[in-house]
XYZ file of N, CA and C in Angstrom:
645
model
N -32.957 -21.035 -1.433
C -32.514 -21.690 -2.440
C -32.659 -20.612 -3.381
N -31.229 -20.391 -4.197
C -31.416 -19.168 -4.997
C -32.221 -19.931 -6.368
N -32.606 -18.816 -7.168
C -33.014 -18.990 -8.392
C -32.143 -19.261 -9.430
N -32.354 -19.673 -10.572
C -31.321 -19.550 -11.724
C -32.234 -19.502 -12.798
N -31.683 -18.984 -14.400
C -32.166 -18.829 -15.208
C -32.015 -20.037 -16.470
N -33.269 -20.205 -16.497
C -33.378 -21.523 -17.527
C -33.857 -21.207 -18.792
N -33.128 -21.472 -20.103
C -33.519 -21.041 -21.397
C -34.525 -22.664 -21.685
N -35.736 -22.495 -22.211
C -36.819 -23.368 -22.649
C -37.389 -23.054 -23.972
N -37.437 -23.886 -24.460
C -39.115 -23.889 -25.653
C -40.273 -24.371 -25.016
N -41.322 -23.581 -25.499
C -42.701 -24.134 -24.936
C -43.461 -24.801 -26.066
N -43.973 -26.100 -25.806
C -44.735 -26.791 -26.592
C -45.949 -26.872 -26.308
N -46.731 -26.948 -27.175
C -48.459 -27.044 -26.964
C -48.817 -28.342 -27.875
N -49.756 -28.792 -27.594
C -50.594 -29.984 -28.345
C -51.256 -29.700 -29.615
N -51.177 -30.275 -30.404
C -51.856 -29.772 -31.939
C -52.685 -30.996 -32.329
N -53.684 -30.468 -32.961
C -54.991 -31.073 -33.626
C -54.485 -31.840 -34.856
N -54.932 -33.185 -35.211
C -54.506 -33.487 -36.159
C -54.752 -35.370 -36.516
N -55.429 -35.851 -37.088
C -55.741 -37.357 -37.061
C -54.736 -37.988 -37.280
N -53.795 -37.530 -38.272
C -52.650 -38.526 -38.764
C -51.584 -37.381 -39.459
N -50.419 -38.002 -39.542
C -49.235 -37.469 -40.095
C -49.287 -37.877 -41.648
N -48.393 -37.000 -42.165
C -48.274 -37.084 -43.837
C -47.657 -38.723 -43.971
N -47.139 -39.426 -43.341
C -46.579 -40.758 -43.535
C -47.668 -41.392 -43.774
N -48.676 -41.344 -42.541
C -49.908 -42.201 -42.740
C -50.798 -42.043 -44.232
N -50.780 -40.579 -44.728
C -51.472 -40.328 -45.688
C -50.845 -40.612 -46.734
N -49.746 -41.125 -47.026
C -49.052 -41.860 -48.057
C -48.979 -43.217 -47.992
N -49.351 -43.888 -47.110
C -49.419 -45.264 -46.750
C -48.373 -45.880 -46.156
N -47.466 -44.959 -45.140
C -46.551 -45.501 -44.134
C -47.247 -46.247 -43.109
N -46.191 -47.184 -42.332
C -46.911 -47.755 -40.939
C -47.536 -47.109 -40.134
N -48.329 -47.723 -38.901
C -48.462 -46.941 -38.331
C -47.799 -46.632 -36.998
N -46.671 -47.381 -36.628
C -45.922 -47.001 -35.260
C -45.525 -45.754 -35.405
N -45.518 -45.106 -34.079
C -44.837 -43.931 -34.058
C -45.529 -42.945 -34.395
N -46.793 -42.677 -34.639
C -47.264 -41.639 -35.182
C -48.166 -40.765 -33.989
N -48.383 -39.496 -34.423
C -49.116 -38.896 -33.252
C -50.446 -38.966 -33.656
N -51.437 -39.536 -33.185
C -52.737 -39.660 -33.841
C -54.003 -39.401 -32.659
N -55.131 -38.555 -32.955
C -56.131 -38.345 -32.091
C -56.840 -39.747 -32.892
N -57.025 -39.891 -34.012
C -58.110 -40.699 -34.494
C -56.885 -41.591 -35.539
N -57.265 -42.751 -35.327
C -56.290 -43.655 -36.602
C -57.111 -43.970 -37.542
N -56.676 -43.361 -38.928
C -57.301 -43.665 -39.984
C -56.339 -45.035 -40.882
N -57.021 -45.525 -41.666
C -56.185 -47.026 -42.205
C -55.474 -46.170 -43.228
N -54.239 -46.748 -43.261
C -53.551 -46.404 -44.746
C -53.915 -46.263 -45.906
N -54.789 -47.449 -46.130
C -55.457 -47.491 -47.483
C -56.492 -46.164 -47.543
N -57.246 -45.875 -46.731
C -58.465 -44.773 -46.568
C -57.723 -43.391 -46.824
N -56.620 -43.249 -46.242
C -56.002 -41.888 -46.059
C -55.204 -41.664 -47.766
N -54.703 -42.817 -48.255
C -53.811 -42.856 -49.504
C -55.106 -42.493 -50.773
N -55.980 -43.066 -50.370
C -57.416 -42.965 -51.286
C -57.958 -41.559 -51.208
N -58.073 -40.860 -49.991
C -58.408 -39.559 -49.456
C -57.298 -38.085 -50.424
N -56.021 -38.826 -50.441
C -55.004 -37.942 -50.660
C -55.346 -37.422 -52.111
N -56.175 -36.575 -52.728
C -56.114 -36.187 -53.999
C -55.118 -35.250 -54.425
N -54.687 -35.119 -55.569
C -54.059 -34.197 -55.990
C -54.113 -32.905 -55.653
N -55.265 -32.324 -55.373
C -55.778 -30.779 -55.037
C -55.191 -30.931 -53.425
N -55.630 -32.219 -52.567
C -55.316 -31.898 -51.304
C -53.712 -31.889 -51.001
N -53.127 -32.598 -51.816
C -51.486 -32.729 -51.718
C -50.693 -31.350 -52.239
N -51.690 -30.792 -53.215
C -51.055 -29.280 -53.536
C -51.248 -28.324 -52.267
N -52.516 -28.766 -51.851
C -52.826 -27.548 -50.527
C -51.861 -28.088 -49.325
N -51.637 -29.242 -49.244
C -50.492 -29.292 -48.000
C -48.918 -28.817 -48.434
N -48.877 -28.906 -49.410
C -47.437 -28.136 -50.159
C -47.699 -26.786 -49.948
N -48.665 -26.139 -50.138
C -48.852 -24.391 -50.063
C -48.968 -24.208 -48.590
N -49.487 -25.077 -47.591
C -49.437 -24.902 -46.432
C -48.241 -24.912 -45.730
N -47.251 -25.863 -46.219
C -46.136 -26.253 -45.808
C -44.962 -24.835 -46.111
N -45.304 -24.459 -47.482
C -44.554 -23.282 -47.834
C -44.822 -22.000 -47.032
N -45.622 -22.130 -46.796
C -46.304 -20.893 -45.708
C -45.792 -20.792 -44.155
N -45.490 -22.338 -43.837
C -45.093 -22.520 -42.523
C -43.509 -22.328 -42.528
N -42.957 -22.565 -43.613
C -41.392 -22.375 -43.779
C -41.226 -20.727 -43.961
N -42.044 -20.220 -44.550
C -41.680 -18.776 -44.941
C -41.962 -17.876 -43.457
N -42.835 -18.484 -42.773
C -43.006 -18.004 -41.369
C -41.756 -18.266 -40.537
N -41.258 -19.185 -40.587
C -40.338 -19.840 -39.601
C -38.861 -19.344 -39.842
N -38.979 -19.014 -41.349
C -37.609 -18.042 -41.567
C -37.309 -16.769 -41.385
N -39.036 -16.326 -40.825
C -38.908 -14.911 -40.143
C -38.533 -14.668 -38.907
N -38.186 -15.887 -38.185
C -37.784 -15.847 -36.369
C -36.648 -14.971 -36.458
N -36.514 -13.680 -36.131
C -35.417 -13.166 -35.754
C -34.295 -14.018 -34.895
N -32.973 -13.876 -35.211
C -31.744 -14.397 -34.413
C -31.776 -13.806 -32.959
N -32.121 -14.224 -32.199
C -31.544 -13.591 -30.652
C -30.581 -14.254 -29.840
N -30.049 -15.463 -30.292
C -29.022 -15.862 -29.633
C -28.020 -15.383 -29.755
N -27.504 -15.133 -28.443
C -25.934 -14.349 -28.613
C -24.878 -15.384 -28.329
N -24.240 -15.525 -29.831
C -23.328 -16.518 -29.655
C -22.491 -16.190 -31.063
N -21.193 -16.440 -30.804
C -20.301 -16.191 -32.261
C -20.513 -17.206 -33.300
N -21.250 -18.237 -32.951
C -21.276 -19.383 -33.726
C -22.747 -18.890 -34.806
N -22.645 -19.082 -36.128
C -23.898 -18.765 -36.716
C -24.702 -19.731 -36.943
N -23.748 -21.312 -37.459
C -24.807 -22.452 -37.192
C -24.778 -23.368 -36.125
N -25.729 -23.403 -35.389
C -25.878 -23.883 -33.756
C -27.166 -24.422 -33.687
N -27.419 -25.059 -32.789
C -29.075 -25.085 -32.225
C -29.585 -23.959 -32.005
N -31.203 -24.219 -31.219
C -31.809 -22.932 -31.148
C -31.094 -22.350 -29.996
N -30.727 -22.645 -29.164
C -30.088 -21.859 -28.091
C -28.810 -21.477 -27.916
N -27.871 -21.742 -29.208
C -26.607 -21.483 -29.419
C -25.602 -22.708 -29.029
N -26.063 -23.757 -28.695
C -25.304 -24.694 -28.398
C -24.949 -25.612 -29.637
N -24.730 -26.993 -29.479
C -24.050 -27.683 -30.744
C -25.433 -28.244 -31.114
N -25.361 -28.502 -32.578
C -26.585 -28.930 -33.415
C -26.635 -30.427 -33.277
N -27.893 -31.022 -33.548
C -28.099 -32.434 -33.554
C -28.880 -32.801 -35.136
N -28.401 -33.541 -35.387
C -28.835 -33.909 -36.906
C -27.990 -35.384 -37.291
N -29.120 -36.241 -37.846
C -28.729 -37.534 -38.196
C -27.670 -37.561 -39.109
N -27.931 -36.374 -40.346
C -27.150 -36.296 -41.334
C -25.502 -35.747 -41.010
N -25.380 -35.604 -39.815
C -24.193 -35.214 -39.108
C -23.501 -36.147 -38.255
N -23.183 -37.284 -38.332
C -23.166 -38.587 -37.246
C -22.523 -38.289 -35.942
N -21.387 -37.205 -36.167
C -20.664 -36.885 -34.962
C -21.527 -36.006 -34.178
N -22.694 -35.166 -34.563
C -23.245 -34.372 -33.562
C -23.949 -34.930 -32.674
N -24.074 -36.458 -32.846
C -24.822 -37.130 -31.395
C -23.553 -37.205 -30.213
N -22.590 -37.195 -30.854
C -21.631 -37.501 -29.664
C -20.415 -36.304 -29.613
N -20.753 -35.179 -30.390
C -19.719 -33.962 -30.084
C -20.783 -32.722 -30.011
N -19.960 -31.792 -29.510
C -21.085 -30.391 -29.629
C -20.520 -29.564 -30.767
N -21.048 -29.985 -31.768
C -20.527 -29.147 -33.163
C -21.520 -28.085 -33.305
N -20.735 -26.897 -33.339
C -21.264 -25.393 -33.798
C -20.383 -24.913 -34.857
N -20.665 -24.029 -35.564
C -19.635 -23.355 -36.534
C -20.137 -21.646 -36.688
N -18.848 -21.320 -36.783
C -18.790 -19.585 -36.585
C -19.244 -19.269 -38.213
N -19.245 -20.178 -38.946
C -19.686 -19.568 -40.682
C -19.961 -20.800 -41.396
N -20.488 -20.561 -42.570
C -20.982 -21.780 -43.480
C -19.572 -22.103 -43.702
N -18.360 -21.442 -44.109
C -17.191 -22.129 -44.343
C -16.752 -23.090 -43.441
N -16.844 -23.030 -42.280
C -16.544 -23.950 -41.287
C -17.541 -25.180 -41.378
N -18.402 -25.222 -41.473
C -19.906 -26.169 -41.730
C -19.476 -27.016 -42.955
N -19.253 -26.159 -43.939
C -18.568 -26.956 -45.107
C -17.708 -27.854 -45.042
N -16.524 -27.358 -44.215
C -15.193 -28.070 -43.937
C -15.566 -29.282 -43.163
N -16.530 -29.462 -42.417
C -16.758 -30.568 -41.334
C -17.255 -31.348 -42.289
N -18.465 -31.142 -43.079
C -19.228 -31.966 -44.054
C -18.218 -32.570 -45.077
N -16.893 -32.105 -45.387
C -16.291 -32.620 -46.349
C -15.265 -33.289 -45.987
N -14.860 -33.062 -44.689
C -13.661 -33.527 -44.157
C -13.121 -34.920 -44.090
N -12.059 -35.115 -44.815
C -11.509 -36.619 -44.788
C -12.127 -37.239 -45.782
N -12.885 -37.037 -46.696
C -13.639 -37.836 -47.619
C -12.998 -38.223 -49.143
N -12.990 -39.216 -49.547
C -12.123 -39.633 -50.685
C -12.895 -39.201 -51.818
N -12.725 -37.601 -52.264
C -13.268 -37.184 -53.362
C -12.456 -37.492 -54.906
N -12.802 -37.680 -55.686
C -12.389 -37.291 -56.841
C -12.409 -35.834 -57.516
N -11.572 -35.634 -58.386
C -11.646 -34.315 -59.168
C -13.031 -33.798 -59.729
N -13.919 -34.734 -60.042
C -15.044 -34.513 -60.624
C -16.331 -34.412 -59.504
N -15.964 -35.220 -58.483
C -16.826 -35.050 -57.504
C -16.590 -33.871 -56.720
N -15.544 -33.254 -56.374
C -15.261 -31.966 -55.929
C -15.667 -30.894 -56.676
N -15.761 -31.097 -57.587
C -16.268 -29.909 -58.725
C -17.710 -29.779 -58.230
N -18.102 -31.026 -58.268
C -19.792 -30.873 -57.988
C -20.139 -30.181 -56.551
N -19.283 -30.646 -55.532
C -19.124 -30.010 -54.051
C -19.058 -28.521 -54.249
N -18.262 -28.116 -54.924
C -17.862 -26.420 -55.286
C -19.073 -25.741 -55.802
N -19.803 -26.462 -56.614
C -21.263 -25.640 -57.194
C -22.258 -25.102 -56.128
N -22.218 -26.069 -55.181
C -22.752 -25.749 -53.989
C -22.341 -24.950 -52.639
N -21.039 -25.532 -52.541
C -20.180 -24.680 -51.439
C -19.596 -23.528 -51.732
N -19.433 -23.349 -52.922
C -18.822 -22.227 -53.417
C -19.973 -20.738 -53.586
N -21.350 -21.259 -52.637
C -21.981 -19.958 -52.932
C -22.524 -19.640 -51.340
N -22.640 -18.468 -51.311
C -23.071 -17.912 -49.788
C -24.662 -18.154 -49.631
N -24.939 -18.519 -48.180
C -26.407 -19.108 -48.412
C -26.718 -18.155 -46.927
N -27.998 -17.470 -46.907
C -28.377 -16.960 -45.603
C -28.495 -18.179 -44.502
N -28.339 -17.685 -43.519
C -28.243 -19.039 -42.289
C -29.916 -18.594 -41.597
N -30.785 -19.666 -41.682
C -32.268 -19.370 -41.052
C -32.557 -20.476 -40.152
N -33.610 -19.907 -39.145
C -33.787 -21.071 -38.374
C -34.460 -22.235 -39.122
N -34.200 -23.313 -38.728
C -34.501 -24.662 -39.502
C -35.393 -25.493 -38.543
N -36.139 -26.401 -38.993
C -36.834 -27.358 -38.361
C -35.770 -28.624 -38.416
N -35.010 -28.887 -39.325
C -34.428 -30.015 -39.603
C -34.591 -31.347 -39.874
N -35.863 -31.736 -39.593
C -36.217 -32.722 -39.725
C -37.639 -33.007 -40.416
N -38.187 -32.147 -41.398
C -39.191 -32.208 -42.049
C -39.738 -33.450 -42.807
N -39.719 -34.749 -42.095
C -39.932 -35.728 -42.684
C -41.620 -35.908 -42.571
N -41.926 -37.022 -43.184
C -43.648 -36.986 -43.567
C -43.991 -37.710 -41.871
N -43.468 -38.211 -41.068
C -43.923 -38.359 -39.616
C -44.218 -37.221 -39.023
N -43.570 -36.169 -39.187
C -43.367 -35.024 -38.262
C -44.526 -33.769 -38.961
N -45.109 -34.177 -39.923
C -46.069 -32.973 -40.512
C -47.375 -33.654 -40.200
N -48.297 -32.915 -39.337
C -49.460 -33.363 -39.387
C -50.514 -32.785 -40.360
N -51.538 -33.673 -40.409
C -52.574 -33.129 -41.278
C -53.851 -33.314 -40.582
N -55.060 -32.753 -41.206
C -56.255 -32.913 -40.217
C -57.210 -34.014 -41.035
N -58.408 -33.896 -40.779
C -59.297 -34.629 -41.539
C -59.411 -34.333 -43.016
N -59.228 -33.239 -42.882
C -59.503 -32.626 -44.550
C -57.733 -32.386 -45.505
N -57.087 -33.010 -44.820
C -55.969 -33.059 -45.322
C -55.224 -31.858 -45.361
N -55.411 -31.075 -44.534
C -54.723 -29.578 -44.653
C -53.814 -29.584 -43.484
N -52.657 -29.062 -43.397
C -51.787 -28.919 -42.565
C -51.903 -28.518 -41.428
N -51.865 -29.218 -40.210
C -52.477 -28.530 -38.840
C -51.230 -28.555 -37.704
N -50.157 -28.806 -37.983
C -48.657 -28.791 -37.228
C -47.866 -29.425 -37.821
N -46.535 -28.974 -36.877
C -45.195 -29.649 -37.135
C -44.746 -30.326 -35.726
N -44.207 -31.392 -35.717
C -43.645 -31.776 -34.429
C -42.443 -32.060 -34.282
N -41.819 -32.744 -33.388
C -40.262 -32.916 -33.167
C -39.491 -31.918 -33.612
N -39.124 -31.078 -32.656
C -38.159 -30.046 -32.986
C -37.159 -30.055 -32.245
N -36.402 -31.196 -32.019
C -35.407 -31.495 -30.933
C -34.057 -31.265 -31.991
N -34.215 -31.074 -33.316
C -32.948 -30.725 -33.682
C -32.926 -29.290 -34.400
N -34.176 -28.706 -34.007
C -34.217 -27.257 -34.817
C -33.102 -26.558 -34.475
N -32.544 -25.361 -35.249
C -31.320 -24.445 -34.982
C -31.279 -23.746 -36.338
N -30.033 -23.206 -36.013
C -29.843 -22.208 -37.469
C -28.722 -22.977 -38.288
N -29.091 -22.948 -39.771
C -28.486 -23.771 -40.722
C -28.494 -22.895 -42.069
N -27.745 -23.321 -42.938
C -28.034 -22.601 -44.611
C -29.319 -22.730 -45.012
N -29.828 -21.865 -45.554
C -31.241 -21.862 -46.285
C -31.275 -22.972 -47.061
N -30.513 -23.810 -47.453
C -30.675 -25.186 -48.525
C -30.878 -26.286 -47.768
N -30.763 -26.212 -46.385
C -30.686 -27.184 -45.347
C -31.882 -27.978 -45.645
N -33.017 -27.607 -45.041
C -34.287 -27.951 -44.935
C -34.606 -28.866 -46.333
N -34.305 -28.073 -47.351
C -35.092 -28.699 -48.788
C -33.977 -30.070 -49.027
N -32.936 -30.100 -48.851
C -31.918 -31.286 -49.206
C -32.326 -32.187 -48.070
N -32.672 -31.836 -47.003
C -33.161 -33.094 -45.831
C -34.116 -33.554 -46.425
N -35.087 -32.773 -46.770
C -36.283 -33.557 -47.512
C -36.573 -34.494 -48.385
N -35.635 -34.775 -49.109
C -35.051 -35.454 -49.621
C -34.556 -36.894 -49.408
N -34.240 -37.162 -48.186
C -33.505 -38.263 -47.537
C -34.686 -38.969 -46.867
N -34.536 -40.227 -46.938
C -35.456 -41.027 -46.209
C -36.735 -41.261 -46.759
N -37.352 -40.798 -47.948
C -38.248 -40.751 -48.427
C -38.326 -41.143 -49.950
N -37.477 -41.878 -50.688
C -36.918 -41.647 -51.843
C -37.802 -42.566 -52.698
N -38.545 -43.539 -51.800
C -39.563 -44.339 -52.646
C -41.040 -43.515 -52.665
N -41.002 -42.588 -52.144
C -42.371 -42.077 -52.159
C -42.129 -40.618 -53.199
N -42.094 -41.112 -54.483
C -41.839 -40.114 -55.337
C -43.085 -39.016 -55.274
N -44.298 -39.201 -54.880
C -45.269 -37.930 -54.655
C -44.875 -36.959 -54.117
N -44.575 -37.349 -52.378
C -44.201 -36.760 -51.354
C -42.994 -35.668 -52.236
N -42.012 -36.072 -52.410
C -40.773 -35.219 -53.474
C -41.614 -34.381 -54.573
N -42.185 -34.894 -55.294
C -42.568 -34.173 -56.479
C -43.426 -33.188 -56.108
N -44.490 -33.451 -55.365
C -45.900 -32.708 -55.212
C -45.612 -31.826 -53.781
N -44.751 -32.133 -53.000
C -44.757 -31.565 -51.992
C -43.579 -30.798 -51.903
N -42.297 -31.479 -51.667
C -40.770 -30.974 -51.120
C -40.758 -29.820 -52.545
N -40.781 -30.407 -53.464
C -40.203 -29.551 -54.587
C -41.191 -28.255 -54.818
N -42.504 -28.351 -54.298
C -43.375 -27.244 -54.445
C -43.377 -26.275 -53.315
N -42.983 -26.681 -52.034
C -43.020 -26.088 -50.955
C -41.720 -25.067 -50.651
N -40.842 -25.696 -51.347
C -39.401 -24.961 -50.931
C -38.248 -24.506 -52.362
N -37.792 -23.458 -52.157
C -36.968 -22.849 -53.113
C -35.856 -24.342 -53.581
N -35.652 -24.472 -54.777
C -34.782 -25.614 -54.918
C -33.639 -25.230 -55.241
N -32.745 -26.099 -54.649
C -31.256 -25.774 -54.800
C -30.544 -27.308 -55.255
N -30.656 -27.088 -56.686
C -30.284 -28.796 -57.242
C -28.954 -29.007 -56.969
N -27.793 -27.884 -56.844
C -26.579 -28.185 -56.777
C -26.351 -28.409 -55.579
N -26.713 -28.017 -54.375
C -26.864 -28.256 -52.713
C -27.384 -29.681 -52.679
N -28.365 -30.250 -53.417
C -29.021 -31.577 -53.307
C -27.894 -32.547 -53.702
N -27.409 -32.282 -54.849
C -26.687 -33.366 -55.563
C -25.362 -33.104 -54.695
N -25.008 -32.247 -54.125
C -23.648 -32.513 -53.237
C -24.076 -33.169 -51.848
N -25.382 -32.761 -51.147
C -25.776 -33.658 -50.176
C -26.060 -35.118 -50.372
N -26.706 -35.344 -51.575
C -26.755 -36.919 -51.873
C -25.439 -37.885 -51.940
N -24.376 -36.856 -52.545
C -23.187 -37.386 -52.766
C -22.043 -37.390 -51.263
N -22.394 -36.467 -50.345
C -21.500 -36.884 -49.222
C -22.485 -37.662 -48.535
N -23.752 -37.415 -48.344
C -24.427 -39.096 -47.496
C -24.229 -40.174 -47.836
N -23.308 -40.522 -49.005
C -23.158 -41.647 -49.402
C -21.808 -42.092 -49.059
N -20.736 -40.759 -48.655
C -19.461 -41.306 -48.343
C -19.431 -40.712 -47.208
N -20.514 -40.125 -46.224
C -19.834 -39.906 -44.856
C -20.928 -40.904 -43.933
N -20.511 -41.450 -42.931
C -21.472 -42.132 -42.063
C -22.268 -41.310 -41.172
N -23.487 -41.776 -41.324
C -24.954 -41.199 -40.462
C -24.618 -41.601 -38.980
N -25.821 -41.529 -38.518
C -25.939 -42.030 -37.074
C -26.052 -43.420 -37.049
């Protein structure tokens, strides 16, 4: 039987009794946990100093992630880790079609296609999309469930890489604001501290998310 080449990503197990979602008082379902601590316990244990430490740890993780060299041989700048179609709940069609883009202009066109913009809304969009961003390796789904912390509330690992790929540098920052809006502390003390801020891109992203269907 002939051999064939297969691209793959190697995963390893991570130590960490809870995710940041637990630490902020979220439900237990779906967590990767060696030792399940109660939401109330972790909520009390998460001091301001510990939250700042998580933000700094995450900042260092992201900096390292963005140093990953692009070795994918593809004409598409924005694609998944292997050069194929992206997968992101923020872009509903990505679950049904192979979506990849030669450059940021093509990507922006997809995000804004056939949406009912007012003149004011389009001006807001152009503040973001008129800027050229670096394309960097991106996790894409850095929500509180996917960031593991140890018993000392230090970041011990990041899980759920199925959506990872090559995206504009702002994408991780704006995605970090979706799905956790009731958790003001997470956004203010972690996301805003760990990432370079992209206020125009965030405003555009929130607007587009309200207009375009997700998964």
